[in-house]
Every structure is written in structure tokens, then in C-alpha cells.
XYZ file of N, CA, C and O in Angstrom:
332
model
N 0.115 -27.324 -12.262
C 1.554 -27.416 -12.370
C 2.150 -26.929 -11.061
O 1.722 -25.914 -10.532
N 3.136 -27.620 -10.577
C 3.805 -27.175 -9.353
C 5.131 -26.528 -9.736
O 5.899 -27.090 -10.515
N 5.384 -25.339 -9.192
C 6.605 -24.594 -9.498
C 7.036 -23.790 -8.268
O 6.265 -23.639 -7.320
N 8.256 -23.286 -8.342
C 8.807 -22.510 -7.233
C 8.889 -21.022 -7.583
O 9.077 -20.659 -8.744
N 8.801 -20.202 -6.561
C 8.956 -18.764 -6.715
C 10.276 -18.480 -7.423
O 11.303 -19.080 -7.104
N 10.238 -17.584 -8.403
C 11.432 -17.185 -9.127
C 11.705 -17.987 -10.392
O 12.499 -17.564 -11.224
N 11.067 -19.157 -10.527
C 11.238 -19.908 -11.770
C 10.533 -19.151 -12.894
O 9.668 -18.311 -12.656
N 10.908 -19.483 -14.123
C 10.291 -18.866 -15.291
C 9.313 -19.839 -15.928
O 9.627 -21.009 -16.104
N 8.128 -19.337 -16.242
C 7.117 -20.160 -16.905
C 6.815 -19.537 -18.261
O 6.676 -18.320 -18.370
N 6.723 -20.390 -19.270
C 6.282 -19.956 -20.594
C 5.117 -20.850 -21.005
O 5.193 -22.066 -20.864
N 4.038 -20.233 -21.475
C 2.870 -20.960 -21.953
C 2.518 -20.377 -23.316
O 2.391 -19.162 -23.458
N 2.386 -21.242 -24.315
C 2.044 -20.795 -25.670
C 0.949 -21.682 -26.231
O 1.010 -22.897 -26.132
N -0.066 -21.042 -26.811
C -1.160 -21.779 -27.439
C -1.120 -21.540 -28.939
O -1.034 -20.399 -29.392
N -1.174 -22.635 -29.690
C -1.277 -22.575 -31.153
C -2.618 -23.176 -31.545
O -2.919 -24.310 -31.171
N -3.420 -22.404 -32.314
C -4.728 -22.873 -32.743
C -5.256 -21.969 -33.840
O -4.952 -20.774 -33.868
N -6.046 -22.554 -34.740
C -6.714 -21.748 -35.767
C -7.891 -21.015 -35.129
O -8.428 -21.431 -34.105
N -8.308 -19.916 -35.749
C -9.445 -19.135 -35.243
C -10.749 -19.803 -35.654
O -10.806 -20.339 -36.745
N -11.799 -19.837 -34.877
C -11.855 -19.298 -33.512
C -11.182 -20.264 -32.548
O -11.426 -21.462 -32.593
N -10.330 -19.746 -31.742
C -9.559 -20.603 -30.859
C -9.947 -20.375 -29.400
O -10.503 -19.336 -29.060
N -9.633 -21.346 -28.560
C -9.856 -21.142 -27.134
C -8.826 -20.164 -26.571
O -7.851 -19.829 -27.245
N -9.056 -19.727 -25.385
C -8.152 -18.830 -24.664
C -7.653 -19.560 -23.432
O -8.205 -20.582 -23.037
N -6.631 -19.001 -22.779
C -6.181 -19.574 -21.514
C -5.866 -18.476 -20.512
O -5.537 -17.349 -20.874
N -6.026 -18.837 -19.252
C -5.708 -17.964 -18.127
C -4.756 -18.718 -17.218
O -4.913 -19.926 -17.030
N -3.780 -18.018 -16.656
C -2.854 -18.618 -15.694
C -3.149 -18.020 -14.319
O -3.181 -16.793 -14.159
N -3.370 -18.913 -13.338
C -3.627 -18.510 -11.956
C -2.437 -18.899 -11.091
O -1.896 -19.997 -11.238
N -2.051 -18.017 -10.167
C -0.981 -18.364 -9.228
C -1.552 -19.196 -8.074
O -2.771 -19.404 -8.003
N -0.707 -19.704 -7.175
C -1.194 -20.562 -6.081
C -2.210 -19.886 -5.149
O -2.998 -20.573 -4.499
N -2.215 -18.558 -5.116
C -3.180 -17.840 -4.280
C -4.511 -17.625 -5.006
O -5.452 -17.083 -4.433
N -4.582 -18.037 -6.275
C -5.809 -17.881 -7.051
C -5.877 -16.596 -7.850
O -6.872 -16.332 -8.523
N -4.815 -15.789 -7.812
C -4.791 -14.535 -8.565
C -4.449 -14.813 -10.027
O -3.637 -15.681 -10.339
N -5.080 -14.055 -10.923
C -4.786 -14.174 -12.354
C -3.465 -13.457 -12.630
O -3.316 -12.272 -12.324
N -2.502 -14.202 -13.210
C -1.245 -13.564 -13.599
C -1.148 -13.408 -15.115
O -0.251 -12.734 -15.610
N -2.071 -14.030 -15.844
C -2.141 -13.865 -17.292
C -3.564 -14.172 -17.738
O -4.134 -15.184 -17.333
N -4.124 -13.305 -18.588
C -5.461 -13.507 -19.138
C -5.367 -13.434 -20.659
O -5.207 -12.352 -21.226
N -5.418 -14.580 -21.315
C -5.277 -14.644 -22.757
C -6.327 -13.863 -23.520
O -6.085 -13.441 -24.649
N -7.473 -13.649 -22.940
C -8.531 -12.884 -23.602
C -8.053 -11.463 -23.892
O -8.359 -10.894 -24.928
N -7.251 -10.899 -22.996
C -6.757 -9.534 -23.201
C -5.252 -9.479 -23.476
O -4.769 -8.494 -24.026
N -4.509 -10.545 -23.107
C -3.050 -10.489 -23.198
C -2.447 -11.266 -24.364
O -1.249 -11.191 -24.593
N -3.236 -12.072 -25.087
C -2.713 -12.767 -26.255
C -2.601 -14.270 -26.101
O -3.202 -14.866 -25.217
N -1.794 -14.877 -26.978
C -1.693 -16.332 -27.051
C -0.451 -16.905 -26.382
O -0.186 -18.100 -26.493
N 0.339 -16.051 -25.720
C 1.525 -16.580 -25.048
C 1.838 -15.779 -23.789
O 1.609 -14.571 -23.729
N 2.326 -16.492 -22.805
C 2.711 -15.909 -21.519
C 4.143 -16.304 -21.240
O 4.545 -17.437 -21.482
N 4.916 -15.382 -20.708
C 6.263 -15.668 -20.247
C 6.535 -14.765 -19.052
O 6.364 -13.548 -19.148
N 6.891 -15.365 -17.926
C 7.162 -14.538 -16.756
C 7.758 -15.308 -15.604
O 7.672 -16.535 -15.525
N 8.378 -14.557 -14.710
C 8.949 -15.116 -13.492
C 7.808 -15.324 -12.494
O 6.969 -14.451 -12.313
N 7.784 -16.485 -11.861
C 6.667 -16.837 -10.981
C 6.795 -16.160 -9.619
O 7.871 -16.173 -9.007
N 5.683 -15.580 -9.137
C 5.723 -14.804 -7.897
C 5.663 -15.634 -6.615
O 6.024 -15.138 -5.556
N 5.197 -16.881 -6.694
C 5.001 -17.708 -5.501
C 5.377 -19.156 -5.789
O 5.340 -19.596 -6.932
N 5.683 -19.899 -4.743
C 5.857 -21.343 -4.865
C 4.507 -22.007 -4.657
O 3.696 -21.536 -3.857
N 4.266 -23.091 -5.390
C 3.018 -23.816 -5.207
C 2.435 -24.282 -6.520
O 3.134 -24.394 -7.530
N 1.125 -24.527 -6.509
C 0.419 -25.101 -7.660
C -0.193 -23.994 -8.521
O -1.009 -23.205 -8.043
N 0.207 -23.953 -9.783
C -0.330 -23.011 -10.763
C -1.379 -23.727 -11.606
O -1.247 -24.922 -11.884
N -2.397 -22.990 -12.011
C -3.462 -23.554 -12.832
C -3.493 -22.823 -14.163
O -3.468 -21.582 -14.203
N -3.551 -23.593 -15.253
C -3.752 -23.038 -16.590
C -5.144 -23.496 -17.022
O -5.383 -24.680 -17.202
N -6.058 -22.552 -17.129
C -7.450 -22.868 -17.490
C -7.682 -22.493 -18.942
O -7.409 -21.366 -19.355
N -8.188 -23.432 -19.719
C -8.463 -23.227 -21.135
C -9.981 -23.130 -21.302
O -10.723 -23.925 -20.725
N -10.427 -22.156 -22.099
C -11.869 -21.934 -22.218
C -12.225 -21.300 -23.565
O -11.385 -20.697 -24.214
N -13.484 -21.441 -23.952
C -14.049 -20.797 -25.140
C -14.821 -19.559 -24.708
O -15.319 -19.489 -23.585
N -14.956 -18.607 -25.611
C -15.730 -17.392 -25.349
C -16.724 -17.160 -26.484
O -16.607 -17.743 -27.556
N -17.679 -16.294 -26.237
C -18.595 -15.814 -27.267
C -19.443 -16.881 -27.919
O -19.919 -17.816 -27.262
N -19.605 -16.759 -29.239
C -20.468 -17.675 -29.990
C -19.983 -19.114 -29.914
O -20.783 -20.045 -29.877
N -18.659 -19.317 -29.909
C -18.112 -20.677 -29.830
C -18.540 -21.342 -28.521
O -18.937 -22.502 -28.503
N -18.493 -20.595 -27.430
C -18.924 -21.132 -26.136
C -20.432 -21.397 -26.146
O -20.885 -22.468 -25.737
N -21.188 -20.408 -26.605
C -22.648 -20.530 -26.603
C -23.135 -21.711 -27.433
O -24.112 -22.360 -27.086
N -22.421 -22.009 -28.530
C -22.808 -23.109 -29.406
C -22.220 -24.445 -28.951
O -22.482 -25.474 -29.556
N -21.406 -24.423 -27.883
C -20.804 -25.649 -27.386
C -19.742 -26.208 -28.327
O -19.457 -27.397 -28.318
N -19.158 -25.335 -29.145
C -18.149 -25.768 -30.100
C -16.857 -26.179 -29.399
O -16.557 -25.715 -28.308
N -16.120 -27.042 -30.057
C -14.781 -27.402 -29.599
C -13.805 -27.127 -30.739
O -14.173 -27.211 -31.915
N -12.580 -26.770 -30.388
C -11.554 -26.474 -31.376
C -10.233 -27.081 -30.909
O -9.913 -27.038 -29.721
N -9.489 -27.614 -31.852
C -8.209 -28.217 -31.490
C -7.176 -27.124 -31.210
O -7.274 -26.007 -31.727
N -6.204 -27.472 -30.388
C -5.136 -26.539 -30.053
C -3.929 -27.326 -29.573
O -4.035 -28.487 -29.190
N -2.792 -26.670 -29.607
C -1.563 -27.211 -29.034
C -1.127 -26.249 -27.950
O -0.999 -25.046 -28.191
N -0.928 -26.769 -26.747
C -0.508 -25.955 -25.612
C 0.871 -26.429 -25.176
O 1.061 -27.616 -24.888
N 1.831 -25.517 -25.154
C 3.194 -25.835 -24.738
C 3.496 -25.069 -23.456
O 3.313 -23.847 -23.410
N 3.921 -25.803 -22.430
C 4.252 -25.186 -21.141
C 5.676 -25.573 -20.774
O 6.033 -26.747 -20.815
N 6.471 -24.560 -20.402
C 7.842 -24.785 -19.973
C 8.069 -24.073 -18.650
O 7.660 -22.912 -18.507
N 8.679 -24.763 -17.714
C 9.095 -24.141 -16.448
C 10.588 -24.395 -16.305
O 11.041 -25.530 -16.425
N 11.334 -23.330 -16.066
C 12.788 -23.438 -16.018
C 13.389 -22.522 -14.961
O 12.722 -21.607 -14.484
N 14.635 -22.780 -14.631
C 15.376 -21.914 -13.707
C 16.270 -20.943 -14.449
O 16.975 -20.154 -13.829
N 16.284 -20.966 -15.776
C 17.164 -20.112 -16.592
C 16.849 -18.644 -16.377
O 15.757 -18.276 -15.931
N 17.797 -17.806 -16.768
C 17.642 -16.361 -16.612
C 16.585 -15.781 -17.551
O 16.034 -14.747 -17.286
N 16.292 -16.467 -18.665
C 15.247 -15.991 -19.580
C 14.558 -17.195 -20.215
O 15.115 -18.270 -20.287
N 13.330 -16.943 -20.683
C 12.540 -18.013 -21.293
C 12.687 -17.920 -22.797
O 12.682 -16.878 -23.356
């Protein structure tokens, strides 16, 4: 996703357990959100302009067994004062 510094990004994942997780990386490759420890939704003002990556992945037994699970991922980028 391409976005500008100061814009607001919201990412929300809806899925039954066991569900995948997601991580958000900024254009410099730094993790700005880690769903494994931070939960199923991210909302924040973006620190840099450029291309952001949202990586979706399985962990634990689901990953080891090669399982797949359905999910709905909603991403919003806005210039509003709040998400």
C-alpha cells in the first residue's frame, strides 16, 4: 500500500480461531504493528511516506500442518484527524 507520512491507517482482521495474524511494515522495513502480540486491529498515524506492507501469516500448529483459514482484512487510509 502506498501512503503519505501523517495519514491514518486502520487494519482489521476478522477470522474464526485458529486465525492468521498480520504484521504491518513501514517503508523502511520496520515493524509498526505485530498482530501476534498486539491483537487483531491496528490504527495509527503513519511515520513515513512510501510503500507499506501488510504480511499475513499462520503460526504454531496451523503453520506446521500447512493449514489455511479464511479471513476478512479491511484496510483504510485516510487524512482525517481520527480513524
